[in-house]
């Protein structure tokens, strides 16, 4: 197959639900939901907090786990929906940060997560190796930069509720890291190569001689025939239309020398016979005259 054509084809990713990475992702997502329920227990009196910080993240956890289990082989691109909803949850959560710079940086990170994850699972991004560091590095940052110093700080004690919610966030990051590691590229169906057809060769025909046109009289009843075959099996015959206006015929026999009236013919022959008889009688008289001797005149 043409390599240029393969570059334009979108990559399809899937995750084997029986693999270690898929089972780890499902387990961590469900654990995250459990820790969220425990950490937010008793805080559902505020409707805004209940919907954005309890219902929304738990729904994302459950939906993502179902996508891995049910749609891991086909249709895994639908897992972008719970991830996008999770981005909305984290953006709303970031509004409560004390530092504005920290809030802006976190919002930018969440938007990058939305773009890269959606582009990868839908096939627009042709590699999966952007996802593991995208989730692994923030996971390490949370543990070593935020959580361990907060635990060791004796001045400000970490509450149980905040600790459970932080563990829930860490489980989400770990689950997405495992998902990025477990993605596999589906092999594209290879079509048999079609035989290459050579470019057509255009042959310009030579100028052919213009066929002679027969010069027929203008008022001719017989239609003109310009293209008469050279080797004709018989004499040329003009084509007479079926409904001819007159008795004209193209190949008519010559007029016979015999007169049309037989009585006139007999009359013409009779004088010829009389003339012949008179001539014969005249000839006989001349011969008799020559045979008679002429009398001599008397000498006296």
CSV table of C-alpha atoms in Angstrom, one decimal:
chain,number,residue,atom,x,y,z
A,1,UNK,CA,0.0,0.0,0.0
A,2,UNK,CA,1.2,3.5,-0.7
A,3,UNK,CA,2.9,5.0,2.4
A,4,UNK,CA,1.6,8.4,1.6
A,5,UNK,CA,-2.0,7.1,1.7
A,6,UNK,CA,-1.3,5.5,5.2
A,7,UNK,CA,-0.3,8.9,6.6
A,8,UNK,CA,-3.8,10.3,5.8
A,9,UNK,CA,-5.6,7.4,7.5
A,10,UNK,CA,-6.5,7.9,11.2
A,11,UNK,CA,-5.1,5.5,13.7
A,12,UNK,CA,-7.5,3.5,15.8
A,13,UNK,CA,-6.6,2.6,19.3
A,14,UNK,CA,-8.0,0.0,21.6
A,15,UNK,CA,-7.3,-1.4,25.1
A,16,UNK,CA,-7.5,-5.1,26.0
A,17,UNK,CA,-9.8,-5.3,29.0
A,18,UNK,CA,-8.0,-8.5,30.2
A,19,UNK,CA,-4.6,-6.8,30.2
A,20,UNK,CA,-2.9,-5.6,33.4
A,21,UNK,CA,-3.1,-2.0,32.4
A,22,UNK,CA,-6.9,-2.1,31.7
A,23,UNK,CA,-7.7,-3.9,34.9
A,24,UNK,CA,-5.5,-1.5,36.9
A,25,UNK,CA,-7.3,1.5,35.3
A,26,UNK,CA,-10.7,0.1,36.1
A,27,UNK,CA,-9.7,-0.7,39.7
A,28,UNK,CA,-8.2,2.8,40.3
A,29,UNK,CA,-11.2,4.6,38.9
A,30,UNK,CA,-13.6,2.7,41.2
A,31,UNK,CA,-11.3,3.3,44.2
A,32,UNK,CA,-11.3,7.0,43.3
A,33,UNK,CA,-15.1,7.0,43.4
A,34,UNK,CA,-15.1,5.3,46.8
A,35,UNK,CA,-12.6,7.8,48.3
A,36,UNK,CA,-14.6,10.6,46.9
A,37,UNK,CA,-17.8,9.4,48.6
A,38,UNK,CA,-15.9,8.9,51.9
A,39,UNK,CA,-14.2,12.3,51.7
A,40,UNK,CA,-17.4,14.2,50.8
A,41,UNK,CA,-19.7,12.4,53.2
A,42,UNK,CA,-22.1,14.8,54.8
A,43,UNK,CA,-21.3,17.7,52.4
A,44,UNK,CA,-24.2,17.3,50.0
A,45,UNK,CA,-26.3,19.9,51.8
A,46,UNK,CA,-24.9,22.5,49.4
A,47,UNK,CA,-26.4,21.7,46.0
A,48,UNK,CA,-23.6,23.4,44.0
A,49,UNK,CA,-20.9,21.5,45.9
A,50,UNK,CA,-22.9,18.3,45.7
A,51,UNK,CA,-23.3,18.4,42.0
A,52,UNK,CA,-19.9,19.7,41.0
A,53,UNK,CA,-17.7,18.0,43.6
A,54,UNK,CA,-19.5,14.8,44.3
A,55,UNK,CA,-21.9,13.7,41.6
A,56,UNK,CA,-19.8,14.9,38.6
A,57,UNK,CA,-16.5,13.2,39.6
A,58,UNK,CA,-18.2,10.0,40.7
A,59,UNK,CA,-20.1,9.9,37.4
A,60,UNK,CA,-16.8,10.3,35.5
A,61,UNK,CA,-15.2,7.5,37.4
A,62,UNK,CA,-18.0,5.1,36.7
A,63,UNK,CA,-18.4,6.0,33.0
A,64,UNK,CA,-14.7,5.7,32.4
A,65,UNK,CA,-14.6,2.2,34.0
A,66,UNK,CA,-17.5,1.1,31.8
A,67,UNK,CA,-15.8,2.4,28.7
A,68,UNK,CA,-12.8,0.3,29.4
A,69,UNK,CA,-14.8,-2.8,30.2
A,70,UNK,CA,-17.5,-2.5,27.5
A,71,UNK,CA,-15.9,-0.4,24.7
A,72,UNK,CA,-12.2,-1.3,25.1
A,73,UNK,CA,-12.1,-3.3,21.9
A,74,UNK,CA,-14.3,-1.2,19.7
A,75,UNK,CA,-15.4,2.4,20.3
A,76,UNK,CA,-12.9,3.3,22.9
A,77,UNK,CA,-12.9,6.9,21.6
A,78,UNK,CA,-16.1,7.4,23.6
A,79,UNK,CA,-13.9,7.4,26.7
A,80,UNK,CA,-13.1,11.0,25.8
A,81,UNK,CA,-16.5,12.0,27.2
A,82,UNK,CA,-15.9,11.1,30.9
A,83,UNK,CA,-12.4,12.6,30.5
A,84,UNK,CA,-13.8,15.9,29.3
A,85,UNK,CA,-16.4,15.9,32.1
A,86,UNK,CA,-13.5,15.3,34.5
A,87,UNK,CA,-11.7,18.3,33.1
A,88,UNK,CA,-14.7,20.4,33.9
A,89,UNK,CA,-14.6,19.1,37.5
A,90,UNK,CA,-10.9,20.0,38.0
A,91,UNK,CA,-11.4,23.5,36.5
A,92,UNK,CA,-14.2,24.2,38.9
A,93,UNK,CA,-12.1,22.8,41.8
A,94,UNK,CA,-9.2,25.0,40.8
A,95,UNK,CA,-11.2,28.1,41.5
A,96,UNK,CA,-10.8,27.4,45.2
A,97,UNK,CA,-7.0,27.6,45.1
A,98,UNK,CA,-5.3,30.3,47.2
A,99,UNK,CA,-2.7,31.2,44.5
A,100,UNK,CA,-4.0,32.7,41.3
A,101,UNK,CA,-0.8,31.6,39.4
A,102,UNK,CA,-1.4,28.1,40.6
A,103,UNK,CA,-5.0,28.2,39.4
A,104,UNK,CA,-4.1,29.5,35.9
A,105,UNK,CA,-1.3,26.9,35.5
A,106,UNK,CA,-3.7,24.1,36.5
A,107,UNK,CA,-6.4,25.3,34.1
A,108,UNK,CA,-3.9,25.3,31.3
A,109,UNK,CA,-2.8,21.8,32.2
A,110,UNK,CA,-6.4,20.5,32.3
A,111,UNK,CA,-7.1,22.0,28.8
A,112,UNK,CA,-4.0,20.3,27.5
A,113,UNK,CA,-5.2,17.0,28.9
A,114,UNK,CA,-8.5,17.4,27.2
A,115,UNK,CA,-6.9,18.1,23.8
A,116,UNK,CA,-4.2,15.4,23.9
A,117,UNK,CA,-6.4,12.6,25.3
A,118,UNK,CA,-9.3,13.3,22.9
A,119,UNK,CA,-6.9,13.6,19.9
A,120,UNK,CA,-5.2,10.3,20.8
A,121,UNK,CA,-8.3,8.1,21.3
A,122,UNK,CA,-10.0,9.5,18.2
A,123,UNK,CA,-6.9,8.9,16.1
A,124,UNK,CA,-6.0,12.5,15.2
A,125,UNK,CA,-2.7,12.1,17.1
A,126,UNK,CA,-0.8,9.1,15.7
A,127,UNK,CA,1.1,8.2,18.9
A,128,UNK,CA,0.1,7.3,22.4
A,129,UNK,CA,3.3,8.2,24.1
A,130,UNK,CA,2.2,11.7,25.0
A,131,UNK,CA,-0.3,10.3,27.5
A,132,UNK,CA,1.9,8.5,30.1
A,133,UNK,CA,4.1,11.6,30.9
A,134,UNK,CA,1.0,13.8,30.7
A,135,UNK,CA,-0.5,12.0,33.7
A,136,UNK,CA,2.6,10.6,35.3
A,137,UNK,CA,4.4,13.9,35.9
A,138,UNK,CA,1.5,15.6,37.6
A,139,UNK,CA,1.1,12.5,39.7
A,140,UNK,CA,4.7,12.8,40.9
A,141,UNK,CA,4.3,16.5,41.5
A,142,UNK,CA,1.3,16.1,43.7
A,143,UNK,CA,3.0,13.4,45.8
A,144,UNK,CA,6.4,15.0,46.3
A,145,UNK,CA,5.7,18.7,46.0
A,146,UNK,CA,2.2,19.1,47.6
A,147,UNK,CA,1.2,16.1,49.6
A,148,UNK,CA,4.4,15.1,51.5
A,149,UNK,CA,5.2,18.7,52.6
A,150,UNK,CA,1.5,19.1,53.7
A,151,UNK,CA,1.6,15.9,55.8
A,152,UNK,CA,4.9,16.9,57.4
A,153,UNK,CA,3.7,20.4,58.2
A,154,UNK,CA,2.8,20.4,61.9
A,155,UNK,CA,1.4,23.9,61.8
A,156,UNK,CA,-1.4,23.2,59.5
A,157,UNK,CA,-3.0,19.8,59.9
A,158,UNK,CA,-4.5,18.0,56.9
A,159,UNK,CA,-8.1,17.1,57.5
A,160,UNK,CA,-9.5,13.7,56.9
A,161,UNK,CA,-11.9,14.9,54.2
A,162,UNK,CA,-9.2,16.8,52.3
A,163,UNK,CA,-6.9,13.7,52.5
A,164,UNK,CA,-9.6,11.4,51.1
A,165,UNK,CA,-10.3,13.8,48.2
A,166,UNK,CA,-6.6,14.1,47.4
A,167,UNK,CA,-6.2,10.3,47.3
A,168,UNK,CA,-9.2,10.3,44.9
A,169,UNK,CA,-7.5,12.7,42.6
A,170,UNK,CA,-4.2,10.7,42.7
A,171,UNK,CA,-6.2,7.5,41.8
A,172,UNK,CA,-7.7,9.3,38.7
A,173,UNK,CA,-4.2,10.3,37.5
A,174,UNK,CA,-2.8,6.8,38.0
A,175,UNK,CA,-5.8,5.3,36.2
A,176,UNK,CA,-5.2,7.6,33.2
A,177,UNK,CA,-1.5,6.8,33.2
A,178,UNK,CA,-2.3,3.1,33.1
A,179,UNK,CA,-4.8,3.7,30.2
A,180,UNK,CA,-2.1,5.5,28.2
A,181,UNK,CA,0.3,2.6,28.7
A,182,UNK,CA,-2.3,0.0,27.8
A,183,UNK,CA,-3.5,1.5,24.5
A,184,UNK,CA,-2.7,-0.5,21.4
A,185,UNK,CA,-2.8,0.5,17.8
A,186,UNK,CA,-5.2,-1.5,15.7
A,187,UNK,CA,-3.7,-2.8,12.5
A,188,UNK,CA,-5.1,-1.2,9.4
A,189,UNK,CA,-6.7,-3.6,6.9
A,190,UNK,CA,-4.3,-4.0,4.0
A,191,UNK,CA,-5.9,-4.0,0.7
A,192,UNK,CA,-4.3,-5.8,-2.2
A,193,UNK,CA,-2.3,-3.6,-4.5
A,194,UNK,CA,-4.1,-2.9,-7.8
A,195,UNK,CA,-2.1,-3.4,-11.0
A,196,UNK,CA,-0.5,-0.2,-12.2
A,197,UNK,CA,-2.0,1.0,-15.4
A,198,UNK,CA,0.4,2.8,-17.7
A,199,UNK,CA,-0.4,6.3,-18.8
A,200,UNK,CA,-2.3,6.3,-22.1
A,201,UNK,CA,-0.4,7.3,-25.2
A,202,UNK,CA,-2.3,9.9,-27.3
A,203,UNK,CA,-1.8,9.3,-31.0
A,204,UNK,CA,-2.7,12.3,-33.2
A,205,UNK,CA,-4.4,11.0,-36.4
A,206,UNK,CA,-3.0,12.2,-39.7
A,207,UNK,CA,-5.0,14.5,-41.9
A,208,UNK,CA,-7.1,12.2,-44.1
A,209,UNK,CA,-7.9,13.2,-47.7
A,210,UNK,CA,-11.3,14.8,-48.1
A,211,UNK,CA,-13.6,12.5,-50.0
A,212,UNK,CA,-14.6,13.8,-53.4
A,213,UNK,CA,-18.1,15.0,-53.6
A,214,UNK,CA,-20.1,14.1,-56.6
A,215,UNK,CA,-21.3,17.1,-58.6
A,216,UNK,CA,-24.9,16.3,-59.4
A,217,UNK,CA,-27.2,18.7,-61.1
A,218,UNK,CA,-29.2,21.0,-58.8
A,219,UNK,CA,-32.6,19.9,-60.1
A,220,UNK,CA,-31.8,16.2,-60.1
A,221,UNK,CA,-34.5,14.0,-58.8
A,222,UNK,CA,-32.0,11.3,-58.0
A,223,UNK,CA,-30.4,11.8,-54.6
A,224,UNK,CA,-26.7,12.4,-54.5
A,225,UNK,CA,-24.4,9.7,-53.3
A,226,UNK,CA,-21.0,11.0,-52.4
A,227,UNK,CA,-19.4,8.0,-50.9
A,228,UNK,CA,-19.4,5.2,-53.5
A,229,UNK,CA,-17.3,2.2,-52.6
A,230,UNK,CA,-14.3,1.8,-54.9
A,231,UNK,CA,-14.6,-1.9,-55.5
A,232,UNK,CA,-18.2,-2.4,-56.4
A,233,UNK,CA,-19.5,-5.8,-57.1
A,234,UNK,CA,-21.8,-4.5,-59.9
A,235,UNK,CA,-22.4,-1.4,-62.0
A,236,UNK,CA,-23.2,1.7,-60.2
A,237,UNK,CA,-26.8,2.3,-59.7
A,238,UNK,CA,-28.4,5.4,-58.4
A,239,UNK,CA,-30.9,5.0,-55.7
A,240,UNK,CA,-34.3,6.0,-56.8
A,241,UNK,CA,-36.6,7.1,-53.9
A,242,UNK,CA,-39.6,4.9,-53.3
A,243,UNK,CA,-42.1,7.7,-54.0
A,244,UNK,CA,-40.8,9.1,-57.3
A,245,UNK,CA,-42.5,12.1,-58.8
A,246,UNK,CA,-42.1,10.9,-62.4
A,247,UNK,CA,-41.4,7.8,-64.5
A,248,UNK,CA,-37.7,8.6,-64.8
A,249,UNK,CA,-35.4,5.6,-64.6
A,250,UNK,CA,-31.7,5.7,-64.3
A,251,UNK,CA,-30.8,2.6,-66.2
A,252,UNK,CA,-33.4,2.6,-69.0
A,253,UNK,CA,-32.7,0.6,-72.2
A,254,UNK,CA,-32.1,2.6,-75.4
A,255,UNK,CA,-35.0,3.3,-77.6
A,256,UNK,CA,-35.7,0.6,-80.2
A,257,UNK,CA,-35.2,1.5,-83.8
A,258,UNK,CA,-38.5,-0.2,-84.8
A,259,UNK,CA,-41.4,2.2,-85.4
A,260,UNK,CA,-44.2,2.1,-83.1
A,261,UNK,CA,-46.9,1.8,-86.0
A,262,UNK,CA,-46.6,-1.5,-88.0
A,263,UNK,CA,-49.0,-0.3,-90.7
A,264,UNK,CA,-46.7,2.6,-91.5
A,265,UNK,CA,-43.8,0.2,-91.8
A,266,UNK,CA,-45.7,-1.9,-94.4
A,267,UNK,CA,-46.6,1.2,-96.3
A,268,UNK,CA,-42.9,2.2,-96.4
A,269,UNK,CA,-41.9,-1.2,-97.7
A,270,UNK,CA,-44.5,-1.2,-100.6
A,271,UNK,CA,-43.0,1.7,-102.6
A,272,UNK,CA,-39.6,0.2,-102.2
A,273,UNK,CA,-40.9,-3.0,-103.8
A,274,UNK,CA,-42.6,-1.1,-106.7
A,275,UNK,CA,-39.5,0.9,-107.3
A,276,UNK,CA,-37.5,-2.3,-107.5
A,277,UNK,CA,-40.0,-3.8,-110.0
A,278,UNK,CA,-39.8,-0.7,-112.3
A,279,UNK,CA,-36.1,-0.7,-112.2
A,280,UNK,CA,-36.0,-4.4,-113.3
A,281,UNK,CA,-38.5,-3.7,-116.1
A,282,UNK,CA,-36.4,-0.8,-117.4
A,283,UNK,CA,-33.3,-2.9,-117.4
A,284,UNK,CA,-35.1,-5.6,-119.5
A,285,UNK,CA,-36.2,-3.1,-122.2
A,286,UNK,CA,-32.7,-1.7,-122.6
A,287,UNK,CA,-31.4,-5.2,-123.1
A,288,UNK,CA,-34.1,-5.9,-125.8
A,289,UNK,CA,-33.3,-2.7,-127.6
A,290,UNK,CA,-29.6,-3.5,-127.8
A,291,UNK,CA,-30.5,-7.0,-129.2
A,292,UNK,CA,-32.5,-5.6,-132.2
A,293,UNK,CA,-30.2,-4.8,-135.1
A,294,UNK,CA,-30.4,-1.3,-136.5
A,295,UNK,CA,-31.6,-1.1,-140.2
A,296,UNK,CA,-29.1,0.4,-142.6
A,297,UNK,CA,-30.4,3.3,-144.6
A,298,UNK,CA,-30.6,2.8,-148.3
A,299,UNK,CA,-27.8,4.0,-150.2
A,300,UNK,CA,-29.9,5.0,-153.0
